[in-house]
Amino acid sequence: FSASVIVITMSLLLPLSLIKDLSALAFTSIMGFMAIMYTVFFIIVRFFDGSYELPSGKFLQDGLIAAMPSFERTSLWNFDFTSLILASNLGLAYIAHYNAPNFYRSLKNTNAKRFRFMVNIAFTVLVVLYTATMASGYGTFGDVCEGNILLNYHPNDILSTLGRLATGFSILFGFPLVACGARESIIGVASSLGNNALGSEKNHSLLVAGILAFVTVISCTVQDVSLVVGLTGAALGSFIVYICPPLIFAKAVTLVKGPGSPESKRAQLNLVLIPFGLLIALLGCISVLK
């Protein structure tokens, strides 16, 4: 497994991640989106066709699936401490802030109105996809859903096999966008600390290689993807969603309107979200690690 990850990183992820202009990744992004659409499609199909329905589903007869579907704890309105795991995952699912400046610059005939329209469409599609996938996956397997839902399906289920392949392609084609955001963020932090050389052209390849090396080590050592997603969503998701925006907004209003102005005082009220974000991050991390 580790050898395969290293080969894919060196031969595919590294060349794609070295690309600076996001518009050059438009084709691979479309391919990744199509792969995701297929995976969502097959999860929905398996929910409706009864292949995993108790007790006579065709993929439940030979005992080869990881766990038989169970709905003992199923409740439409169930909300408890473990729900924070979902909140943590959602915190990561809707994070695209790190690439917003690059998306804005790469957008054709870019302006604030067109960018807002694009963002509204993208997030609407995401809500539909996430809702359909979660509802269909849980409706198929219930309480025994794995962190990676694809692991619940039968090894001889051809649709799930293609789904695993499609998911691999979507990660492969989508990774350069994440790497680009990480690269820009690291350069920004380094510049704010007085190290402008990190963003120079000669350091571009070394920086990208360093990011990939870090990610590759994690992927080779951590087996449970839900642990990574949960912790990242709980900690970083809470920071980006609840903590960072009020800090930026309050500072921006103070700079524009002046300290002590009515607008600045109203903006300071948003800072109450910071302790809330810290609490959500803490509880989310505890839920994931339990």
Coordinates of C-alpha atoms in Angstrom, one line a residue:
F1 CA 0.0 0.0 0.0
S2 CA 2.7 2.5 1.0
A3 CA 4.7 1.7 -2.2
S4 CA 1.6 2.5 -4.3
V5 CA 1.0 5.8 -2.5
I6 CA 4.6 6.8 -3.1
V7 CA 4.5 5.9 -6.8
I8 CA 1.2 7.8 -7.3
T9 CA 2.6 10.8 -5.4
M10 CA 5.8 11.0 -7.4
S11 CA 4.3 10.2 -10.9
L12 CA 1.0 12.0 -10.8
L13 CA 0.4 14.3 -7.7
L14 CA 3.7 16.0 -7.9
P15 CA 3.5 17.2 -11.5
L16 CA -0.1 18.3 -11.1
S17 CA 0.6 20.1 -7.8
L18 CA 3.5 22.1 -9.5
I19 CA 1.0 23.9 -11.7
K20 CA 0.4 27.4 -10.4
D21 CA -2.5 28.5 -12.5
L22 CA -5.8 26.9 -11.3
S23 CA -7.4 27.4 -14.7
A24 CA -5.0 24.9 -16.1
L25 CA -6.6 22.3 -13.8
A26 CA -10.1 22.9 -15.2
F27 CA -10.1 19.6 -17.2
T28 CA -8.9 17.5 -14.3
S29 CA -11.4 19.2 -12.0
I30 CA -14.2 18.3 -14.3
M31 CA -13.0 14.7 -14.4
G32 CA -12.9 14.6 -10.6
F33 CA -16.4 16.0 -10.4
M34 CA -17.7 13.3 -12.8
A35 CA -16.1 10.6 -10.7
I36 CA -17.8 12.0 -7.6
M37 CA -21.1 12.1 -9.4
Y38 CA -20.8 8.4 -10.3
T39 CA -20.0 7.5 -6.6
V40 CA -23.1 9.4 -5.4
F41 CA -25.1 7.7 -8.1
F42 CA -24.2 4.2 -7.2
I43 CA -24.8 4.8 -3.5
I44 CA -28.3 6.0 -4.3
V45 CA -28.9 3.1 -6.6
R46 CA -27.9 0.5 -4.0
F47 CA -30.2 2.2 -1.5
F48 CA -33.2 1.9 -3.8
D49 CA -32.5 -1.5 -5.4
G50 CA -32.6 -3.5 -2.2
S51 CA -29.3 -5.3 -2.8
Y52 CA -28.4 -4.8 0.9
E53 CA -31.9 -4.9 2.4
L54 CA -32.5 -7.1 5.4
P55 CA -33.0 -10.0 5.4
S56 CA -32.8 -11.2 1.8
G57 CA -30.6 -8.7 0.0
K58 CA -28.5 -10.5 -2.6
F59 CA -25.2 -9.2 -1.2
L60 CA -26.1 -10.3 2.4
Q61 CA -26.2 -14.0 1.8
D62 CA -22.6 -15.1 1.7
G63 CA -21.4 -13.1 4.8
L64 CA -18.5 -11.4 3.0
I65 CA -19.5 -7.8 3.8
A66 CA -17.8 -6.0 6.7
A67 CA -21.0 -5.9 8.9
M68 CA -24.6 -6.7 8.4
P69 CA -26.9 -3.6 8.2
S70 CA -28.3 -2.6 11.6
F71 CA -30.9 0.0 12.5
E72 CA -31.4 -0.6 16.2
R73 CA -30.3 3.0 17.2
T74 CA -31.9 4.7 14.2
S75 CA -34.0 7.7 15.0
L76 CA -35.1 10.6 12.8
W77 CA -34.6 13.1 15.6
N78 CA -31.6 11.5 17.4
F79 CA -29.1 14.1 18.5
D80 CA -26.4 13.3 21.1
F81 CA -22.8 13.8 21.8
T82 CA -21.7 11.7 18.8
S83 CA -23.5 14.2 16.5
L84 CA -20.5 16.4 17.0
I85 CA -18.6 14.0 14.7
L86 CA -21.0 14.9 11.9
A87 CA -20.5 18.6 12.8
S88 CA -16.8 18.1 12.5
N89 CA -17.0 16.4 9.2
L90 CA -19.3 19.2 7.9
G91 CA -16.8 21.7 9.1
L92 CA -14.3 20.2 6.7
A93 CA -16.8 19.5 3.9
Y94 CA -17.6 23.1 3.3
I95 CA -14.1 24.6 3.6
A96 CA -13.0 26.1 0.3
H97 CA -11.9 29.5 1.8
Y98 CA -8.2 28.8 1.2
N99 CA -8.6 28.8 -2.6
A100 CA -11.1 31.7 -2.8
P101 CA -8.5 34.3 -4.0
N102 CA -7.1 31.9 -6.6
F103 CA -10.6 31.0 -7.8
Y104 CA -11.5 34.7 -8.0
R105 CA -8.4 35.5 -10.1
S106 CA -8.9 32.5 -12.4
L107 CA -12.6 33.2 -13.0
K108 CA -13.3 34.4 -16.6
N109 CA -14.4 38.0 -16.7
T110 CA -14.1 38.0 -12.9
N111 CA -16.0 40.4 -10.7
A112 CA -17.7 40.2 -7.3
K113 CA -21.1 39.5 -8.8
R114 CA -19.9 36.6 -11.0
F115 CA -17.9 35.2 -8.2
R116 CA -20.9 35.3 -5.8
F117 CA -23.0 33.6 -8.4
M118 CA -20.4 30.8 -8.9
V119 CA -20.1 30.3 -5.1
N120 CA -23.9 30.0 -4.7
I121 CA -24.1 27.4 -7.4
A122 CA -21.2 25.4 -6.0
F123 CA -22.5 25.3 -2.5
T124 CA -26.0 24.5 -3.6
V125 CA -24.7 21.5 -5.5
L126 CA -22.6 20.4 -2.5
V127 CA -25.6 20.5 -0.2
V128 CA -27.6 18.3 -2.5
L129 CA -24.7 15.8 -3.0
Y130 CA -23.8 15.6 0.7
T131 CA -27.5 15.2 1.7
A132 CA -28.2 12.5 -0.9
T133 CA -25.0 10.6 -0.1
M134 CA -25.5 10.6 3.7
A135 CA -29.1 9.7 3.5
S136 CA -28.6 6.9 1.1
G137 CA -25.5 5.5 2.8
Y138 CA -27.1 5.5 6.2
G139 CA -30.4 4.2 4.8
T140 CA -28.5 1.2 3.4
F141 CA -26.3 0.2 6.4
G142 CA -27.6 2.2 9.4
D143 CA -25.5 2.0 12.6
V144 CA -22.6 0.0 11.1
C145 CA -21.6 2.7 8.5
E146 CA -17.8 2.8 8.3
G147 CA -15.9 6.1 8.2
N148 CA -15.3 5.3 4.6
I149 CA -18.8 4.1 3.4
L150 CA -17.3 2.3 0.5
L151 CA -15.8 -0.3 2.9
N152 CA -19.4 -1.4 3.8
Y153 CA -20.2 -2.7 0.3
H154 CA -19.6 -6.3 -0.9
P155 CA -16.2 -6.9 -2.4
N156 CA -17.9 -8.5 -5.5
D157 CA -20.3 -5.6 -6.0
I158 CA -19.2 -4.2 -9.3
L159 CA -20.8 -0.8 -8.8
S160 CA -18.9 -0.4 -5.5
T161 CA -15.7 -1.5 -7.1
L162 CA -16.1 1.2 -9.8
G163 CA -17.1 3.6 -7.0
R164 CA -13.8 3.0 -5.2
L165 CA -11.9 3.6 -8.5
A166 CA -13.9 6.7 -9.1
T167 CA -13.2 8.0 -5.6
G168 CA -9.5 7.4 -6.2
F169 CA -9.7 9.5 -9.4
S170 CA -11.6 12.3 -7.7
I171 CA -9.0 12.5 -5.0
L172 CA -6.2 12.4 -7.5
F173 CA -7.7 15.1 -9.7
G174 CA -8.9 17.3 -6.7
F175 CA -5.6 17.1 -4.7
P176 CA -3.8 19.8 -6.7
L177 CA -6.4 22.3 -5.8
V178 CA -5.9 21.6 -2.1
A179 CA -2.1 21.6 -2.5
C180 CA -2.3 25.0 -4.2
G181 CA -4.3 26.4 -1.3
A182 CA -1.8 25.0 1.2
R183 CA 1.1 26.4 -0.8
E184 CA -0.4 29.9 -1.0
S185 CA -1.2 29.8 2.8
I186 CA 2.3 28.8 3.8
I187 CA 3.8 31.5 1.5
G188 CA 1.5 34.1 3.1
V189 CA 2.4 33.1 6.6
A190 CA 6.1 33.1 5.8
S191 CA 5.8 36.6 4.2
S192 CA 4.0 37.9 7.3
L193 CA 6.9 36.7 9.4
G194 CA 9.4 38.4 7.2
N195 CA 10.5 35.4 5.0
N196 CA 9.6 36.5 1.5
A197 CA 12.1 34.2 -0.1
L198 CA 9.8 31.2 0.4
G199 CA 7.5 32.4 -2.3
S200 CA 10.2 32.9 -4.9
E201 CA 10.2 30.8 -8.1
K202 CA 13.4 28.9 -7.2
N203 CA 11.7 27.6 -4.0
H204 CA 8.4 26.6 -5.7
S205 CA 9.3 23.0 -6.4
L206 CA 10.9 22.5 -3.0
L207 CA 7.8 23.8 -1.2
V208 CA 5.4 21.7 -3.2
A209 CA 7.6 18.6 -2.6
G210 CA 7.7 19.3 1.1
I211 CA 3.9 19.5 1.3
L212 CA 3.5 16.3 -0.6
A213 CA 6.1 14.5 1.6
F214 CA 4.2 15.6 4.7
V215 CA 0.8 14.4 3.3
T216 CA 2.3 11.1 2.0
V217 CA 3.7 10.2 5.4
I218 CA 0.3 10.7 7.0
S219 CA -1.4 8.7 4.3
C220 CA 1.0 5.8 4.8
T221 CA 0.7 5.7 8.6
V222 CA -3.0 6.5 9.2
Q223 CA -5.4 3.8 8.2
D224 CA -8.7 5.3 9.3
V225 CA -9.7 8.2 7.0
S226 CA -12.5 9.2 9.3
L227 CA -10.0 10.1 12.0
V228 CA -8.2 12.5 9.8
V229 CA -11.4 14.0 8.5
G230 CA -12.9 14.3 11.9
L231 CA -9.9 15.9 13.6
T232 CA -9.3 18.3 10.7
G233 CA -12.9 19.3 10.6
A234 CA -13.2 19.8 14.3
A235 CA -10.0 21.8 14.8
L236 CA -9.3 23.6 11.6
G237 CA -13.0 23.7 10.5
S238 CA -14.0 25.4 13.7
F239 CA -11.2 27.9 13.3
I240 CA -12.0 28.8 9.8
V241 CA -15.8 28.8 10.2
Y242 CA -16.3 30.3 13.7
I243 CA -13.1 32.0 14.8
C244 CA -11.3 33.5 11.8
P245 CA -14.2 35.3 10.2
P246 CA -15.2 37.4 13.2
L247 CA -11.6 38.3 13.9
I248 CA -11.1 39.4 10.3
F249 CA -14.4 41.3 10.1
A250 CA -13.9 43.1 13.4
K251 CA -10.4 44.2 12.4
A252 CA -11.5 45.3 8.9
V253 CA -14.4 47.4 10.2
T254 CA -12.1 49.0 12.8
L255 CA -9.5 49.9 10.1
V256 CA -12.1 51.4 7.8
K257 CA -14.4 53.1 10.3
G258 CA -11.9 53.8 13.1
P259 CA -11.5 52.5 16.7
G260 CA -14.4 53.4 18.9
S261 CA -16.8 54.1 16.0
P262 CA -20.4 52.7 16.3
E263 CA -19.7 50.3 13.4
S264 CA -16.5 49.0 15.1
K265 CA -18.4 48.5 18.4
R266 CA -21.1 46.5 16.6
A267 CA -18.5 44.5 14.7
Q268 CA -16.9 43.5 18.1
L269 CA -20.1 41.7 19.0
N270 CA -19.2 39.0 16.5
L271 CA -16.3 38.0 18.7
V272 CA -18.7 36.1 20.9
L273 CA -18.4 33.4 18.2
I274 CA -14.8 32.7 19.2
P275 CA -15.4 30.9 22.5
F276 CA -18.3 29.0 20.8
G277 CA -15.8 27.9 18.1
L278 CA -13.3 26.8 20.6
L279 CA -15.9 24.8 22.5
I280 CA -17.1 23.1 19.3
A281 CA -13.5 22.3 18.3
L282 CA -12.8 20.8 21.7
L283 CA -15.9 18.7 21.9
G284 CA -15.5 17.6 18.3
C285 CA -12.0 16.4 18.8
I286 CA -13.1 14.5 22.0
S287 CA -15.9 12.8 20.1
V288 CA -13.7 11.8 17.2
L289 CA -11.0 10.3 19.5
K290 CA -13.5 8.4 21.7

